[in-house]
C-alpha cells in the first residue's frame, strides 16, 4: 500500500528539518537539495495515488508501477529511519556522557548496523564516512524515484479522486421483483416485518426509518426483497429505489416520482426543489413504504433535505434502508433503536442455497457429494453470496467427484469465480475506504482465520508499521482507534464484544473477508502453509514479501526456504517449536534489518543473544509465553524506536531495564509472576499502557516502589497493582493514582502485608473518572473514605478483605451498576450505612434520597459470619428509594444469613439466585410460605444447594 508509506516518508523528510537533525544536514554537501527534491516528487506522486490504487485491480501495468513505488518507498523509509535514529541515539548518549542523567549499566558489546563507536567523541572520520554513506543512499533513491515520477505521466492518473470506482466493480442495479426461491432468514424477516408493521414507541415519527446493516454479499437486498413483496399490500404506496454510490438526491427523487406516478412530468426535472415539491404532493395523506437499497454516504445535510417531503405521509409510513455502513444508520439517519444487523446465514440454509445453485436436489445427493458439499459450504461461513457463487461453480462439475475435491482442496481466494463474484461487493466496500484505513485492514491478514482480534493490540501493531500518521495533532493511538471504529462501522469486523469495565473491544474477521485480504496481499504477505509444496514455494516473490507469518510449519521449512530469502521483511510472526536452537534462529532474524514487528511466541529459551540490538527499526517486540526466559539482554536498551514490549506469561523473568527505551508506550507483563523490578519505568512519563505493576519493598534493585508510578499520568485503560509487601516506610505520602484520568479499570491486590493496609490504600485514591475497581486481599479494618466518592464508578468488586468488619457506605455512588462482595469473613451485619443513609435521615426530611440509583446487579457470596441485613424501618422510608433499577440479586454460601430485607421486594428484580445458604433456602424456598409470596413477582427464581462444588 504505497499511499500510506508515501505519507510516512513525507513526514519523515519534514522531521529532518528539525533542529537536532538540521545540524547533521549541514555537514553533508548537497543532501538538503536531495531531500527537497525527494519531498517534491513524493507530494506529486501522492496526489494521484488514490486513482492508482483503484486502477491496479484491473490494470497490470499500474500494479507494476505501484510495486516499484513500494520498493523504493520501503528502502527510503529504512534509510531515513536509520538516520533519524542515529541522530537521536547520538543526542541521548551525549546527555549520558555529559550530565550523567542516566546511569548506564556496563553491558556486553552489541552488534549494530552502525557501530556505537561512531558516537564517541574523536571519531570524526568515521562519522564523516557514515554521513557520506547516508547521502549516497539518498542520492540513489532520488534517481529511482525520478524514474517512477516520469513513468506516472503515461498513465494519465486523475488527481484526488477517492470516490471513483472502476466501472467493472460498480454494483449492478437491483429491482423489487420477488425472489424465485427463498433460503433462510426467517427470524430476520419476521423481526423486520414486525418493525415495519407494528406500532412502536416511535410510531409518531413520519416516516420511521429502519436500516438493515451488513457486509457486502450478506444478503441485505435479498432480505429487503422478501419483506417488501410480503407486506407492500399493507401500504397505500410502495416504492423501490436502488441508490448505490454516490447519493444523488436528483436521481433518487426522479425514481420515486416514477414509481408514484409514471405520467408525472416533474420526473424529468433536474431542479431539486421541483422534485421535492412533487413528492410532497404525491404522498400527502398516504401511508407509504419506501425501500432505499444500497445507501452509501449521504451527507447529513443531503439526508435532511431529502427526508423533508416524506414527512407529509401519514402515520405508519416507513423507509427501509439497506447499507454496509452502520454510520449511515446511526449518525446520518439517527435510527439506532430500529437498526437490524444482518449476520451469517445458518449452515442448513447455506447448504440448501448451495445445492440450488448447483442444480441438484439436496435430498437426493449421494453421501460422498453431500460430505464434500458440506465442507465447501462451511468455508462460506454463512455468506450467502459465497454459497451461491461456489454452487454455480459446481454446476458444470456435478457429476465429477474429483473436481469437487479439487475445489475443496484449493484456496478459496484463488478461485476465479470467487474473485469475480464474491469479491466484487467487497472490493466496492474496500475501495471506499481511505488509504490509511485500507492498509490497516490489509495488515489483519497476517493472523489466522477465527482469531479474536483485540482492538488495542491491533492498533499497536498498526502503529509499529507507521500506518497511523495524521496530519493533524491527534495522538497515534486515537488515530488507530478511529480507524478500527471505521472498519467496524463498515462491517469488515464481526462478532463485536465490548469489555464494559475498560472499554476494550474484541472482534473477528469473516472467513471470506480474510480470503479477500489474502487475494489483495498475495505478493506482499506470506502466511506459511504446511501443505505448501515445492512448486508453490518456487513461485513466492521473495524480494516482494514484507510480512511473514508461520504458525503450523516446521522450523526447517522456514530456515531452508523462506527466511534467508526474505531480506526485506518488516513483520515476522512465528510460534516456535523445539527443533532449532535459539542461536540459529536469532542469527537468521538479525539479518532482517528492516523488521518493525517481531512476534516470537512460546519459545523454549532462557536468554536472547545481544545481537538483537541490531534491529534498530524495531517498534514492536512480543516474547509472550516464553516461560524459561530469565532475562533480556542489555542490547534491548538500544532499541530506541521500540513502542510496544510484550512479556506476558514470562514466568522466569525477574527484572527488565527500560531506562533507555525513550519511545516505549506500551508494556505488558501480566502473568510474569517473578518479575519484581522494571528498572527505570519512572522515567517513561509518556507511557500509555502498563497492564500490571508489582510492588515490593527493598529499594531499586530489590523491587518496584509504588511511587515509581507517580508521574506516569498518561496511563490509560486497565492497570493491576499487586502489592506483595508493604512499601518502605521511607516513602512519602504523596498521591499515586489521583492524576491518572485515563485509567478506566483499576485492580488493587494486597498480597503479602501483615500490617494495617489503610495508609497505603489512602495513597491509591484514583481519579474521579475511574469506572471499574477491584480491591482484593485488603487487610485494613475499614476502607478509605475515597471509595464512597467515586461517582463515575460503574463496577466494584471487594474480594477477600479479611480485616473489614463493616461494609463501606456505597449507596451514594451515582453511577454504580454492578457490585460484587466476596469473602469478607468477619462481617456479621450489613446496616443502613451500606445504603448511604446517614444517621437521622428520616421521612421528616424534605428531600428525596435514592440509594444505589443505577445498581443493576448485586452479588454477595462466601460471607462466613454474615447474619443480619438491616432494612429501613416502616415510616422512615417514605422519602428514600432503594435500588430502583436492581435487575439481578445473587446470594451464595451465606450460611448464617437469617433473612433478606423487605426493601428488596420493592425493586424491579428479574432474577433471584440463592444457593448454599440453608436458612434463606428454607425461608424462601417453600412454595406456599409467606416469604415466598413476597418474591413471587420475580420472573426467574433459583433457590438451590451447590452439590459437588468446592470453593477455595
PDB file of C-alpha atoms in Angstrom, residues 681-924:
ATOM      1  CA  UNK A 681       9.978   2.892  34.466  1.00  0.00           C
ATOM      2  CA  UNK A 682       9.553   6.103  36.471  1.00  0.00           C
ATOM      3  CA  UNK A 683      11.394   7.972  33.671  1.00  0.00           C
ATOM      4  CA  UNK A 684       8.949   6.890  30.955  1.00  0.00           C
ATOM      5  CA  UNK A 685       6.375   9.559  31.703  1.00  0.00           C
ATOM      6  CA  UNK A 686       4.783   9.159  28.248  1.00  0.00           C
ATOM      7  CA  UNK A 687       3.889   5.508  28.926  1.00  0.00           C
ATOM      8  CA  UNK A 688       0.288   4.853  27.888  1.00  0.00           C
ATOM      9  CA  UNK A 689      -0.292   1.209  28.750  1.00  0.00           C
ATOM     10  CA  UNK A 690       1.009  -0.820  31.659  1.00  0.00           C
ATOM     11  CA  UNK A 691      -1.129  -3.829  32.431  1.00  0.00           C
ATOM     12  CA  UNK A 692       0.474  -4.934  35.708  1.00  0.00           C
ATOM     13  CA  UNK A 693       2.833  -3.451  38.302  1.00  0.00           C
ATOM     14  CA  UNK A 694       4.170  -5.498  41.218  1.00  0.00           C
ATOM     15  CA  UNK A 695       5.248  -3.518  44.295  1.00  0.00           C
ATOM     16  CA  UNK A 696       7.899  -4.978  46.617  1.00  0.00           C
ATOM     17  CA  UNK A 697       9.870  -3.440  49.460  1.00  0.00           C
ATOM     18  CA  UNK A 698      13.638  -3.351  49.140  1.00  0.00           C
ATOM     19  CA  UNK A 699      14.710  -0.353  47.058  1.00  0.00           C
ATOM     20  CA  UNK A 700      15.528  -0.085  43.364  1.00  0.00           C
ATOM     21  CA  UNK A 701      17.364  -3.359  42.973  1.00  0.00           C
ATOM     22  CA  UNK A 702      15.084  -5.247  45.326  1.00  0.00           C
ATOM     23  CA  UNK A 703      11.851  -4.386  43.610  1.00  0.00           C
ATOM     24  CA  UNK A 704       9.462  -1.762  42.294  1.00  0.00           C
ATOM     25  CA  UNK A 705       8.346   1.063  44.543  1.00  0.00           C
ATOM     26  CA  UNK A 706       4.842   2.393  44.498  1.00  0.00           C
ATOM     27  CA  UNK A 707       5.990   5.928  43.817  1.00  0.00           C
ATOM     28  CA  UNK A 708       7.625   4.801  40.563  1.00  0.00           C
ATOM     29  CA  UNK A 709       4.094   5.166  39.179  1.00  0.00           C
ATOM     30  CA  UNK A 710       3.657   8.691  40.481  1.00  0.00           C
ATOM     31  CA  UNK A 711       4.473  10.638  37.275  1.00  0.00           C
ATOM     32  CA  UNK A 712       3.083   8.134  34.767  1.00  0.00           C
ATOM     33  CA  UNK A 713      -0.070  10.185  34.296  1.00  0.00           C
ATOM     34  CA  UNK A 714      -0.655   9.223  30.648  1.00  0.00           C
ATOM     35  CA  UNK A 715      -1.533   5.637  31.583  1.00  0.00           C
ATOM     36  CA  UNK A 716      -4.874   4.517  30.230  1.00  0.00           C
ATOM     37  CA  UNK A 717      -7.172   1.512  30.082  1.00  0.00           C
ATOM     38  CA  UNK A 718      -6.661  -1.171  32.706  1.00  0.00           C
ATOM     39  CA  UNK A 719      -3.982  -1.438  35.416  1.00  0.00           C
ATOM     40  CA  UNK A 720      -3.340  -4.107  38.058  1.00  0.00           C
ATOM     41  CA  UNK A 721      -1.245  -3.070  41.065  1.00  0.00           C
ATOM     42  CA  UNK A 722      -0.073  -6.049  43.093  1.00  0.00           C
ATOM     43  CA  UNK A 723       1.446  -5.174  46.471  1.00  0.00           C
ATOM     44  CA  UNK A 724       3.486  -8.164  47.586  1.00  0.00           C
ATOM     45  CA  UNK A 725       4.867  -6.407  50.633  1.00  0.00           C
ATOM     46  CA  UNK A 726       4.107  -3.037  52.136  1.00  0.00           C
ATOM     47  CA  UNK A 727       6.307  -0.324  50.613  1.00  0.00           C
ATOM     48  CA  UNK A 728       9.123   1.071  52.701  1.00  0.00           C
ATOM     49  CA  UNK A 729       8.115   3.495  55.432  1.00  0.00           C
ATOM     50  CA  UNK A 730      10.629   5.910  53.865  1.00  0.00           C
ATOM     51  CA  UNK A 731       8.195   6.586  51.044  1.00  0.00           C
ATOM     52  CA  UNK A 732       6.283   9.846  51.288  1.00  0.00           C
ATOM     53  CA  UNK A 733       2.524  10.171  51.469  1.00  0.00           C
ATOM     54  CA  UNK A 734       2.024  11.704  48.011  1.00  0.00           C
ATOM     55  CA  UNK A 735      -0.969  10.518  45.972  1.00  0.00           C
ATOM     56  CA  UNK A 736      -0.074   7.956  43.350  1.00  0.00           C
ATOM     57  CA  UNK A 737      -3.192   7.443  41.207  1.00  0.00           C
ATOM     58  CA  UNK A 738      -5.218  10.623  41.583  1.00  0.00           C
ATOM     59  CA  UNK A 739      -3.845  12.329  38.445  1.00  0.00           C
ATOM     60  CA  UNK A 740      -4.328   9.342  36.122  1.00  0.00           C
ATOM     61  CA  UNK A 741      -7.526  10.473  34.433  1.00  0.00           C
ATOM     62  CA  UNK A 742      -7.341   7.927  31.606  1.00  0.00           C
ATOM     63  CA  UNK A 743      -7.289   4.785  33.768  1.00  0.00           C
ATOM     64  CA  UNK A 744     -10.745   3.216  33.434  1.00  0.00           C
ATOM     65  CA  UNK A 745     -10.174  -0.047  35.322  1.00  0.00           C
ATOM     66  CA  UNK A 746      -8.023  -0.438  38.438  1.00  0.00           C
ATOM     67  CA  UNK A 747      -7.338  -3.671  40.340  1.00  0.00           C
ATOM     68  CA  UNK A 748      -5.591  -3.418  43.730  1.00  0.00           C
ATOM     69  CA  UNK A 749      -4.244  -6.722  45.079  1.00  0.00           C
ATOM     70  CA  UNK A 750      -2.778  -6.733  48.599  1.00  0.00           C
ATOM     71  CA  UNK A 751      -0.822  -9.961  48.890  1.00  0.00           C
ATOM     72  CA  UNK A 752       1.989 -10.003  51.418  1.00  0.00           C
ATOM     73  CA  UNK A 753       1.391  -7.373  54.080  1.00  0.00           C
ATOM     74  CA  UNK A 754       0.817  -8.197  57.729  1.00  0.00           C
ATOM     75  CA  UNK A 755       0.181  -4.627  58.907  1.00  0.00           C
ATOM     76  CA  UNK A 756      -2.697  -2.210  58.505  1.00  0.00           C
ATOM     77  CA  UNK A 757      -3.106  -1.519  54.773  1.00  0.00           C
ATOM     78  CA  UNK A 758      -5.123   1.678  55.165  1.00  0.00           C
ATOM     79  CA  UNK A 759      -2.213   4.176  54.857  1.00  0.00           C
ATOM     80  CA  UNK A 760      -1.181   2.701  51.533  1.00  0.00           C
ATOM     81  CA  UNK A 761      -4.818   2.479  50.399  1.00  0.00           C
ATOM     82  CA  UNK A 762      -5.184   6.209  51.076  1.00  0.00           C
ATOM     83  CA  UNK A 763      -2.294   6.913  48.675  1.00  0.00           C
ATOM     84  CA  UNK A 764      -4.010   4.871  45.956  1.00  0.00           C
ATOM     85  CA  UNK A 765      -7.027   7.147  45.653  1.00  0.00           C
ATOM     86  CA  UNK A 766      -7.955   7.062  41.940  1.00  0.00           C
ATOM     87  CA  UNK A 767      -9.042   9.852  39.667  1.00  0.00           C
ATOM     88  CA  UNK A 768     -12.817  10.540  39.900  1.00  0.00           C
ATOM     89  CA  UNK A 769     -13.265   9.314  36.302  1.00  0.00           C
ATOM     90  CA  UNK A 770     -12.477   5.684  37.260  1.00  0.00           C
ATOM     91  CA  UNK A 771     -15.199   3.297  36.040  1.00  0.00           C
ATOM     92  CA  UNK A 772     -14.176  -0.103  37.427  1.00  0.00           C
ATOM     93  CA  UNK A 773     -12.432  -1.001  40.697  1.00  0.00           C
ATOM     94  CA  UNK A 774     -11.415  -4.300  42.278  1.00  0.00           C
ATOM     95  CA  UNK A 775      -9.935  -4.445  45.781  1.00  0.00           C
ATOM     96  CA  UNK A 776      -8.626  -7.852  46.865  1.00  0.00           C
ATOM     97  CA  UNK A 777      -6.717  -9.048  49.930  1.00  0.00           C
ATOM     98  CA  UNK A 778      -7.085  -5.740  51.759  1.00  0.00           C
ATOM     99  CA  UNK A 779      -6.425  -6.207  55.475  1.00  0.00           C
ATOM    100  CA  UNK A 780      -7.321  -2.767  56.806  1.00  0.00           C
ATOM    101  CA  UNK A 781     -10.107  -2.516  59.356  1.00  0.00           C
ATOM    102  CA  UNK A 782     -12.073  -0.017  57.264  1.00  0.00           C
ATOM    103  CA  UNK A 783     -11.926   1.188  53.687  1.00  0.00           C
ATOM    104  CA  UNK A 784     -10.594   4.602  52.705  1.00  0.00           C
ATOM    105  CA  UNK A 785     -13.120   7.416  52.553  1.00  0.00           C
ATOM    106  CA  UNK A 786     -12.439   7.994  48.858  1.00  0.00           C
ATOM    107  CA  UNK A 787     -14.195   4.715  47.990  1.00  0.00           C
ATOM    108  CA  UNK A 788     -17.589   6.307  48.679  1.00  0.00           C
ATOM    109  CA  UNK A 789     -16.916   9.302  46.441  1.00  0.00           C
ATOM    110  CA  UNK A 790     -16.112   7.692  43.082  1.00  0.00           C
ATOM    111  CA  UNK A 791     -19.189   8.970  41.280  1.00  0.00           C
ATOM    112  CA  UNK A 792     -18.161   7.659  37.830  1.00  0.00           C
ATOM    113  CA  UNK A 793     -17.640   4.122  39.162  1.00  0.00           C
ATOM    114  CA  UNK A 794     -19.805   1.548  37.347  1.00  0.00           C
ATOM    115  CA  UNK A 795     -18.275  -1.734  38.551  1.00  0.00           C
ATOM    116  CA  UNK A 796     -16.985  -2.524  42.040  1.00  0.00           C
ATOM    117  CA  UNK A 797     -15.634  -5.812  43.420  1.00  0.00           C
ATOM    118  CA  UNK A 798     -14.489  -6.325  47.018  1.00  0.00           C
ATOM    119  CA  UNK A 799     -12.773  -9.680  47.466  1.00  0.00           C
ATOM    120  CA  UNK A 800     -11.152 -11.374  50.447  1.00  0.00           C
ATOM    121  CA  UNK A 801     -10.859  -8.245  52.568  1.00  0.00           C
ATOM    122  CA  UNK A 802     -10.061 -10.156  55.746  1.00  0.00           C
ATOM    123  CA  UNK A 803      -9.782  -7.272  58.223  1.00  0.00           C
ATOM    124  CA  UNK A 804     -13.034  -5.465  57.378  1.00  0.00           C
ATOM    125  CA  UNK A 805     -15.938  -5.964  59.778  1.00  0.00           C
ATOM    126  CA  UNK A 806     -18.229  -3.362  58.205  1.00  0.00           C
ATOM    127  CA  UNK A 807     -19.147  -2.707  54.598  1.00  0.00           C
ATOM    128  CA  UNK A 808     -18.303   0.723  53.210  1.00  0.00           C
ATOM    129  CA  UNK A 809     -21.036   3.275  52.519  1.00  0.00           C
ATOM    130  CA  UNK A 810     -21.676   2.721  48.818  1.00  0.00           C
ATOM    131  CA  UNK A 811     -25.300   3.754  48.300  1.00  0.00           C
ATOM    132  CA  UNK A 812     -24.325   7.261  47.196  1.00  0.00           C
ATOM    133  CA  UNK A 813     -22.267   6.039  44.227  1.00  0.00           C
ATOM    134  CA  UNK A 814     -24.272   7.677  41.476  1.00  0.00           C
ATOM    135  CA  UNK A 815     -23.103   5.503  38.544  1.00  0.00           C
ATOM    136  CA  UNK A 816     -22.614   2.079  40.165  1.00  0.00           C
ATOM    137  CA  UNK A 817     -24.235  -0.663  38.071  1.00  0.00           C
ATOM    138  CA  UNK A 818     -22.585  -3.848  39.347  1.00  0.00           C
ATOM    139  CA  UNK A 819     -21.432  -4.666  42.877  1.00  0.00           C
ATOM    140  CA  UNK A 820     -19.696  -7.910  43.913  1.00  0.00           C
ATOM    141  CA  UNK A 821     -18.796  -8.617  47.540  1.00  0.00           C
ATOM    142  CA  UNK A 822     -16.990 -11.882  48.283  1.00  0.00           C
ATOM    143  CA  UNK A 823     -15.172 -13.403  51.242  1.00  0.00           C
ATOM    144  CA  UNK A 824     -15.345 -10.699  53.883  1.00  0.00           C
ATOM    145  CA  UNK A 825     -15.272 -13.303  56.672  1.00  0.00           C
ATOM    146  CA  UNK A 826     -15.784 -11.137  59.769  1.00  0.00           C
ATOM    147  CA  UNK A 827     -18.714  -9.022  58.558  1.00  0.00           C
ATOM    148  CA  UNK A 828     -21.710 -10.054  60.689  1.00  0.00           C
ATOM    149  CA  UNK A 829     -24.139  -7.232  59.961  1.00  0.00           C
ATOM    150  CA  UNK A 830     -24.908  -5.023  56.986  1.00  0.00           C
ATOM    151  CA  UNK A 831     -26.596  -1.855  58.178  1.00  0.00           C
ATOM    152  CA  UNK A 832     -28.221   1.190  56.637  1.00  0.00           C
ATOM    153  CA  UNK A 833     -24.830   2.868  56.376  1.00  0.00           C
ATOM    154  CA  UNK A 834     -24.160   0.479  53.469  1.00  0.00           C
ATOM    155  CA  UNK A 835     -27.093   2.121  51.668  1.00  0.00           C
ATOM    156  CA  UNK A 836     -25.521   5.539  52.147  1.00  0.00           C
ATOM    157  CA  UNK A 837     -28.261   6.576  54.576  1.00  0.00           C
ATOM    158  CA  UNK A 838     -26.904   8.941  57.175  1.00  0.00           C
ATOM    159  CA  UNK A 839     -27.914   8.885  60.800  1.00  0.00           C
ATOM    160  CA  UNK A 840     -31.132  10.846  61.355  1.00  0.00           C
ATOM    161  CA  UNK A 841     -32.164  10.745  57.698  1.00  0.00           C
ATOM    162  CA  UNK A 842     -35.935  10.035  58.074  1.00  0.00           C
ATOM    163  CA  UNK A 843     -39.220  10.771  56.422  1.00  0.00           C
ATOM    164  CA  UNK A 844     -39.264  14.159  58.143  1.00  0.00           C
ATOM    165  CA  UNK A 845     -36.564  15.258  55.717  1.00  0.00           C
ATOM    166  CA  UNK A 846     -37.919  17.295  52.796  1.00  0.00           C
ATOM    167  CA  UNK A 847     -35.519  15.919  50.191  1.00  0.00           C
ATOM    168  CA  UNK A 848     -35.786  12.528  48.470  1.00  0.00           C
ATOM    169  CA  UNK A 849     -32.751  10.253  48.736  1.00  0.00           C
ATOM    170  CA  UNK A 850     -32.035   7.489  46.200  1.00  0.00           C
ATOM    171  CA  UNK A 851     -29.724   4.706  47.383  1.00  0.00           C
ATOM    172  CA  UNK A 852     -27.773   2.871  44.660  1.00  0.00           C
ATOM    173  CA  UNK A 853     -29.577   4.888  41.950  1.00  0.00           C
ATOM    174  CA  UNK A 854     -28.249   2.827  38.994  1.00  0.00           C
ATOM    175  CA  UNK A 855     -27.394  -0.565  40.517  1.00  0.00           C
ATOM    176  CA  UNK A 856     -28.473  -3.453  38.276  1.00  0.00           C
ATOM    177  CA  UNK A 857     -26.537  -6.450  39.596  1.00  0.00           C
ATOM    178  CA  UNK A 858     -25.713  -7.279  43.216  1.00  0.00           C
ATOM    179  CA  UNK A 859     -23.724 -10.401  44.135  1.00  0.00           C
ATOM    180  CA  UNK A 860     -22.733 -11.299  47.717  1.00  0.00           C
ATOM    181  CA  UNK A 861     -21.070 -14.635  48.401  1.00  0.00           C
ATOM    182  CA  UNK A 862     -18.956 -16.687  50.813  1.00  0.00           C
ATOM    183  CA  UNK A 863     -19.640 -14.483  53.852  1.00  0.00           C
ATOM    184  CA  UNK A 864     -18.910 -16.817  56.774  1.00  0.00           C
ATOM    185  CA  UNK A 865     -20.135 -14.607  59.637  1.00  0.00           C
ATOM    186  CA  UNK A 866     -22.914 -12.629  57.997  1.00  0.00           C
ATOM    187  CA  UNK A 867     -26.161 -12.949  59.992  1.00  0.00           C
ATOM    188  CA  UNK A 868     -28.167  -9.765  59.552  1.00  0.00           C
ATOM    189  CA  UNK A 869     -29.033  -7.482  56.664  1.00  0.00           C
ATOM    190  CA  UNK A 870     -30.754  -4.437  58.087  1.00  0.00           C
ATOM    191  CA  UNK A 871     -33.568  -2.754  56.191  1.00  0.00           C
ATOM    192  CA  UNK A 872     -35.273   0.608  56.616  1.00  0.00           C
ATOM    193  CA  UNK A 873     -37.993   0.833  59.234  1.00  0.00           C
ATOM    194  CA  UNK A 874     -41.557   1.497  58.125  1.00  0.00           C
ATOM    195  CA  UNK A 875     -42.370   5.176  58.442  1.00  0.00           C
ATOM    196  CA  UNK A 876     -38.768   6.196  57.893  1.00  0.00           C
ATOM    197  CA  UNK A 877     -38.607   5.203  54.217  1.00  0.00           C
ATOM    198  CA  UNK A 878     -41.177   7.500  52.594  1.00  0.00           C
ATOM    199  CA  UNK A 879     -38.501   9.818  51.235  1.00  0.00           C
ATOM    200  CA  UNK A 880     -35.995   7.042  50.471  1.00  0.00           C
ATOM    201  CA  UNK A 881     -35.816   4.992  47.277  1.00  0.00           C
ATOM    202  CA  UNK A 882     -33.506   1.967  47.295  1.00  0.00           C
ATOM    203  CA  UNK A 883     -32.024   0.269  44.209  1.00  0.00           C
ATOM    204  CA  UNK A 884     -34.718   1.405  41.737  1.00  0.00           C
ATOM    205  CA  UNK A 885     -33.096  -0.444  38.808  1.00  0.00           C
ATOM    206  CA  UNK A 886     -31.955  -3.672  40.502  1.00  0.00           C
ATOM    207  CA  UNK A 887     -32.340  -6.486  37.973  1.00  0.00           C
ATOM    208  CA  UNK A 888     -30.334  -9.394  39.418  1.00  0.00           C
ATOM    209  CA  UNK A 889     -29.575 -10.452  43.008  1.00  0.00           C
ATOM    210  CA  UNK A 890     -27.285 -13.393  43.803  1.00  0.00           C
ATOM    211  CA  UNK A 891     -26.568 -14.747  47.302  1.00  0.00           C
ATOM    212  CA  UNK A 892     -24.117 -17.668  47.523  1.00  0.00           C
ATOM    213  CA  UNK A 893     -22.779 -19.526  50.592  1.00  0.00           C
ATOM    214  CA  UNK A 894     -24.028 -17.133  53.269  1.00  0.00           C
ATOM    215  CA  UNK A 895     -24.944 -19.886  55.713  1.00  0.00           C
ATOM    216  CA  UNK A 896     -25.750 -17.694  58.735  1.00  0.00           C
ATOM    217  CA  UNK A 897     -27.808 -15.033  56.979  1.00  0.00           C
ATOM    218  CA  UNK A 898     -31.291 -15.054  58.536  1.00  0.00           C
ATOM    219  CA  UNK A 899     -33.339 -13.027  56.042  1.00  0.00           C
ATOM    220  CA  UNK A 900     -33.258 -10.565  53.192  1.00  0.00           C
ATOM    221  CA  UNK A 901     -34.548  -7.019  53.807  1.00  0.00           C
ATOM    222  CA  UNK A 902     -38.043  -6.136  52.611  1.00  0.00           C
ATOM    223  CA  UNK A 903     -36.834  -3.176  50.549  1.00  0.00           C
ATOM    224  CA  UNK A 904     -35.537  -5.700  48.001  1.00  0.00           C
ATOM    225  CA  UNK A 905     -39.110  -6.710  47.138  1.00  0.00           C
ATOM    226  CA  UNK A 906     -39.876  -3.145  46.074  1.00  0.00           C
ATOM    227  CA  UNK A 907     -37.165  -3.289  43.398  1.00  0.00           C
ATOM    228  CA  UNK A 908     -37.862  -4.430  39.798  1.00  0.00           C
ATOM    229  CA  UNK A 909     -35.955  -7.698  40.263  1.00  0.00           C
ATOM    230  CA  UNK A 910     -35.999 -10.029  37.264  1.00  0.00           C
ATOM    231  CA  UNK A 911     -33.671 -12.710  38.623  1.00  0.00           C
ATOM    232  CA  UNK A 912     -33.081 -14.005  42.173  1.00  0.00           C
ATOM    233  CA  UNK A 913     -30.432 -16.668  42.813  1.00  0.00           C
ATOM    234  CA  UNK A 914     -29.914 -18.144  46.290  1.00  0.00           C
ATOM    235  CA  UNK A 915     -27.605 -21.119  46.771  1.00  0.00           C
ATOM    236  CA  UNK A 916     -25.786 -22.897  49.600  1.00  0.00           C
ATOM    237  CA  UNK A 917     -27.478 -20.613  52.150  1.00  0.00           C
ATOM    238  CA  UNK A 918     -29.695 -23.026  54.142  1.00  0.00           C
ATOM    239  CA  UNK A 919     -31.657 -20.508  56.251  1.00  0.00           C
ATOM    240  CA  UNK A 920     -32.596 -18.464  53.188  1.00  0.00           C
ATOM    241  CA  UNK A 921     -33.385 -21.596  51.219  1.00  0.00           C
ATOM    242  CA  UNK A 922     -35.798 -22.722  53.915  1.00  0.00           C
ATOM    243  CA  UNK A 923     -37.340 -19.252  54.245  1.00  0.00           C
ATOM    244  CA  UNK A 924     -37.921 -18.513  50.577  1.00  0.00           C
TER     245      UNK A 924
END
